[in-house]
JSON list of C-alpha atoms in Angstrom, two decimals:
[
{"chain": "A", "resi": 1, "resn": "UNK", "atom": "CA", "xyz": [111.02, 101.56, 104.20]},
{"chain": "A", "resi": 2, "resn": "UNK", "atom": "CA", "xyz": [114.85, 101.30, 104.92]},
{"chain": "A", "resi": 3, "resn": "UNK", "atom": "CA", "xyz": [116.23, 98.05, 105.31]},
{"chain": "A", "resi": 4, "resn": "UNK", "atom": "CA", "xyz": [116.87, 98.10, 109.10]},
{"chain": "A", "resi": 5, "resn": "UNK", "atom": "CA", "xyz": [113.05, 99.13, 109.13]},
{"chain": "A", "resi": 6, "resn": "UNK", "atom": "CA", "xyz": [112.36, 95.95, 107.07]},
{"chain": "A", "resi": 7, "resn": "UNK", "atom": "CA", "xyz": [114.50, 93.98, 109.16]},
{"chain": "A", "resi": 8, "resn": "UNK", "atom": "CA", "xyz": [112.88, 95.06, 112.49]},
{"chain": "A", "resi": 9, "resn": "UNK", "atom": "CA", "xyz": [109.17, 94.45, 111.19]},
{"chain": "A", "resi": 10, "resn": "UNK", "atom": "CA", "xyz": [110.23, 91.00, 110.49]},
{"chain": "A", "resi": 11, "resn": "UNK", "atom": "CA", "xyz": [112.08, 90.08, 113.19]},
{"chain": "A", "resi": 12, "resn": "UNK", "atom": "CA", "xyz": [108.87, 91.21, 115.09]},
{"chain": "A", "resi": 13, "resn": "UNK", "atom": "CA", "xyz": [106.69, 89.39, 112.64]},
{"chain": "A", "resi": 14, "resn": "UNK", "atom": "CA", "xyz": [108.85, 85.80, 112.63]},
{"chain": "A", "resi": 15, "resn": "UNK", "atom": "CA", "xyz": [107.04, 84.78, 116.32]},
{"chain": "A", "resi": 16, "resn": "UNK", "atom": "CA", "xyz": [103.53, 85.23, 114.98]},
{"chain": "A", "resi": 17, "resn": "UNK", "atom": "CA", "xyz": [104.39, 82.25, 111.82]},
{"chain": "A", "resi": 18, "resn": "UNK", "atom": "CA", "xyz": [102.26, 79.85, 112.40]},
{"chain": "A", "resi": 19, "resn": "UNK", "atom": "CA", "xyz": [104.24, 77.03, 113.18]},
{"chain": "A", "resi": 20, "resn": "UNK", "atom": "CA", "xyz": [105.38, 74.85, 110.27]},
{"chain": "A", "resi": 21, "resn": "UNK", "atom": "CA", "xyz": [104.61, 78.00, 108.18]},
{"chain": "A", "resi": 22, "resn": "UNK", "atom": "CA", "xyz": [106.95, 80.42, 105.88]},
{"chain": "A", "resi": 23, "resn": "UNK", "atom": "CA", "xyz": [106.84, 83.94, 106.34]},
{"chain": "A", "resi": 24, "resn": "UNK", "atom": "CA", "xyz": [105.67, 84.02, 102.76]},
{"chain": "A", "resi": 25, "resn": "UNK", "atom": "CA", "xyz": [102.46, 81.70, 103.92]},
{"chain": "A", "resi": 26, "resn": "UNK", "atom": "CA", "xyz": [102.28, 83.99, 106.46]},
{"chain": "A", "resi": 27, "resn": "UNK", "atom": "CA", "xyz": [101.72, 87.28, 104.40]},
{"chain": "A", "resi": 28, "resn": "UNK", "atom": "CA", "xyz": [99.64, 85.03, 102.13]},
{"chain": "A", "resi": 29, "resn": "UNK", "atom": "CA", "xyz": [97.25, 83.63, 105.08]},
{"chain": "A", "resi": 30, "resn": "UNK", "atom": "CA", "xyz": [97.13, 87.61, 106.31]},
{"chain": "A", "resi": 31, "resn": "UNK", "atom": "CA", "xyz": [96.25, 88.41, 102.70]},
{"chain": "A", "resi": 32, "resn": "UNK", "atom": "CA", "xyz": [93.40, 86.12, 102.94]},
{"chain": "A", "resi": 33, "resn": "UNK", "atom": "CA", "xyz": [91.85, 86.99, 106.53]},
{"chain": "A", "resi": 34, "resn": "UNK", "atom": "CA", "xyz": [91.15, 90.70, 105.31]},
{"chain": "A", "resi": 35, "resn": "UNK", "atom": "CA", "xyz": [87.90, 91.67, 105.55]},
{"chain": "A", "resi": 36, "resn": "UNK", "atom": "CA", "xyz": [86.57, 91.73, 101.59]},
{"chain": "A", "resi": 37, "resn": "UNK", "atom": "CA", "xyz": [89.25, 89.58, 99.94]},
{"chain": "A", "resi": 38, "resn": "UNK", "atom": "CA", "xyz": [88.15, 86.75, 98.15]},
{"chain": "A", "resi": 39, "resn": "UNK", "atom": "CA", "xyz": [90.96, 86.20, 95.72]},
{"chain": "A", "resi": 40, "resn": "UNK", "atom": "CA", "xyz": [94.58, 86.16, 96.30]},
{"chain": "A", "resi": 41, "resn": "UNK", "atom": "CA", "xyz": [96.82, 85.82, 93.07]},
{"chain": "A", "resi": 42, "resn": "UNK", "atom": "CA", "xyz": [100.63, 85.45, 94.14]},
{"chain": "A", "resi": 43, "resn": "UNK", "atom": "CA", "xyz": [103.42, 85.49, 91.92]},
{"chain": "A", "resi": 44, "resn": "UNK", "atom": "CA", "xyz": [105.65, 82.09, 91.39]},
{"chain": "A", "resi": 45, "resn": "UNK", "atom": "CA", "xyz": [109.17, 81.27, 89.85]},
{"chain": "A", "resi": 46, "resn": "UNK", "atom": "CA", "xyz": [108.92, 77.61, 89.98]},
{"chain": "A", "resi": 47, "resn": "UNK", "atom": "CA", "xyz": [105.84, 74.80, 90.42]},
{"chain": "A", "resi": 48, "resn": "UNK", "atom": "CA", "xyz": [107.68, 74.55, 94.01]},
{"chain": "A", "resi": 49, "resn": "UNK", "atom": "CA", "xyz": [106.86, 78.10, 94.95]},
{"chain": "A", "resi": 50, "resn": "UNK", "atom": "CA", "xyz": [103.69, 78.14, 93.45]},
{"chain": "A", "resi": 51, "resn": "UNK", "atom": "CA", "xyz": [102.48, 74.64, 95.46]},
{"chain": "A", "resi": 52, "resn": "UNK", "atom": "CA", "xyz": [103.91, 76.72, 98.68]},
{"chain": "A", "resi": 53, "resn": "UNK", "atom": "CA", "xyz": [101.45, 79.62, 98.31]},
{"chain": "A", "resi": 54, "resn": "UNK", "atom": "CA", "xyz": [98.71, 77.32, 97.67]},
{"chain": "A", "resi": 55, "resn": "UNK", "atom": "CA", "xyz": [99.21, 75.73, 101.03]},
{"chain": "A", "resi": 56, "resn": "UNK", "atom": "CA", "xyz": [98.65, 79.22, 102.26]},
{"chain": "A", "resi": 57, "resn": "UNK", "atom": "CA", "xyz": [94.78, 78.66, 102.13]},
{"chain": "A", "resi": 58, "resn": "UNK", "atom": "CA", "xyz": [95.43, 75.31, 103.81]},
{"chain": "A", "resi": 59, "resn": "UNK", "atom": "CA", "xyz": [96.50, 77.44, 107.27]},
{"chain": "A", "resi": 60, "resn": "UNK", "atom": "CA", "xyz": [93.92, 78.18, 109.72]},
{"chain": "A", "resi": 61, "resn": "UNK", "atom": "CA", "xyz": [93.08, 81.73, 110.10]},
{"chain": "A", "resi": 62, "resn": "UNK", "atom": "CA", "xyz": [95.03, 83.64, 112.11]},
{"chain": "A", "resi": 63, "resn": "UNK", "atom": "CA", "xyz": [93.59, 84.67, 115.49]},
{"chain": "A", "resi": 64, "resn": "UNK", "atom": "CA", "xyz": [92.58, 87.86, 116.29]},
{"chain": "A", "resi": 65, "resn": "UNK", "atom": "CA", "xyz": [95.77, 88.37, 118.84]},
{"chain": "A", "resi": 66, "resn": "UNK", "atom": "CA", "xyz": [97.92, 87.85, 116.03]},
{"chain": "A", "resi": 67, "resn": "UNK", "atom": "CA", "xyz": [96.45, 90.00, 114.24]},
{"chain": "A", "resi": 68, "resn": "UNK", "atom": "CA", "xyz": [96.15, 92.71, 116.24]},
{"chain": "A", "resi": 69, "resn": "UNK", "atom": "CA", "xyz": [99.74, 91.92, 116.54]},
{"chain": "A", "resi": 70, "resn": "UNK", "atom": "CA", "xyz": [100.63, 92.31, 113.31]},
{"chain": "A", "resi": 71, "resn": "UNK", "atom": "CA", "xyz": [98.96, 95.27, 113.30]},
{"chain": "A", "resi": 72, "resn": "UNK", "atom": "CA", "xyz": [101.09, 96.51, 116.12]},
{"chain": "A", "resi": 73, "resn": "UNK", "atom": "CA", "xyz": [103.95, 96.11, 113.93]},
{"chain": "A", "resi": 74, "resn": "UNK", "atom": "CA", "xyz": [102.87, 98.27, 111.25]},
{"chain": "A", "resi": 75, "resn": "UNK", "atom": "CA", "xyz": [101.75, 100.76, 113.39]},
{"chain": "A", "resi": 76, "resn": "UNK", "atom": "CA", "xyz": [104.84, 100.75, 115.50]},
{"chain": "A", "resi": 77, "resn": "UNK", "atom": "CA", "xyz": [107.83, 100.25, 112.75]},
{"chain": "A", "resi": 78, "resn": "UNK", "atom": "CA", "xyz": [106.28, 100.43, 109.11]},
{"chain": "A", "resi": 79, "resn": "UNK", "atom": "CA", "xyz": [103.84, 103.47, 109.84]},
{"chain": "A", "resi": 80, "resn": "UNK", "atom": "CA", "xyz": [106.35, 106.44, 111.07]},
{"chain": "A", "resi": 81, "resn": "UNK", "atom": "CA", "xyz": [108.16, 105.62, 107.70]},
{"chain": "A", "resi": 82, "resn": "UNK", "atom": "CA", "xyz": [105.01, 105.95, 104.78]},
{"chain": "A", "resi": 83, "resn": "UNK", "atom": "CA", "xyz": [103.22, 108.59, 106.71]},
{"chain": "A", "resi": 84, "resn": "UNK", "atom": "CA", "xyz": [102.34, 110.79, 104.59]},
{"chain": "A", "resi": 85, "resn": "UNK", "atom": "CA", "xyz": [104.04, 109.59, 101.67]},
{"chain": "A", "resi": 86, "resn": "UNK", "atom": "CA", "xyz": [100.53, 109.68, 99.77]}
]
């Protein structure tokens, strides 16, 4: 997506953090609460990074508003911009 695209979808997405949480931990606890996941293998640079994706699995799941807001984001600002790219 272009980068203003990117920047809107986040800027939409930053309110629906859990508090405390990094947008990365975010994406990661997101990962997690799909239907059919079991395993989530990030990537890491540092021990650091690594022990902050962890604590990804230590977040409570995210609620069904958020989501359904999330979902609202891709539909609204990602979406438009892949369609029909495969």
């Amino acid at each position: 997506v272009p980068f203003a695209t990117g920047l809107e979808a986040v800027r939409r997405l930053v309110p629906l953090a859990p508090a405390g949480a990094t947008m990365a931990q975010f994406a990661l606890r997101w990962v997690i609460d799909q239907p059919g996941v079991s395993t989530v293998i990030p990537g890491a640079r540092s021990p650091e990074q690594a022990k902050a994706n962890a604590a990804a699995a230590d977040l409570e799941p995210l609620s069904a508003d958020v989501l359904a807001a999330v979902e609202e984001v891709y539909r609204d600002v990602v979406a438009p911009e892949v369609a029909g790219r495969w």
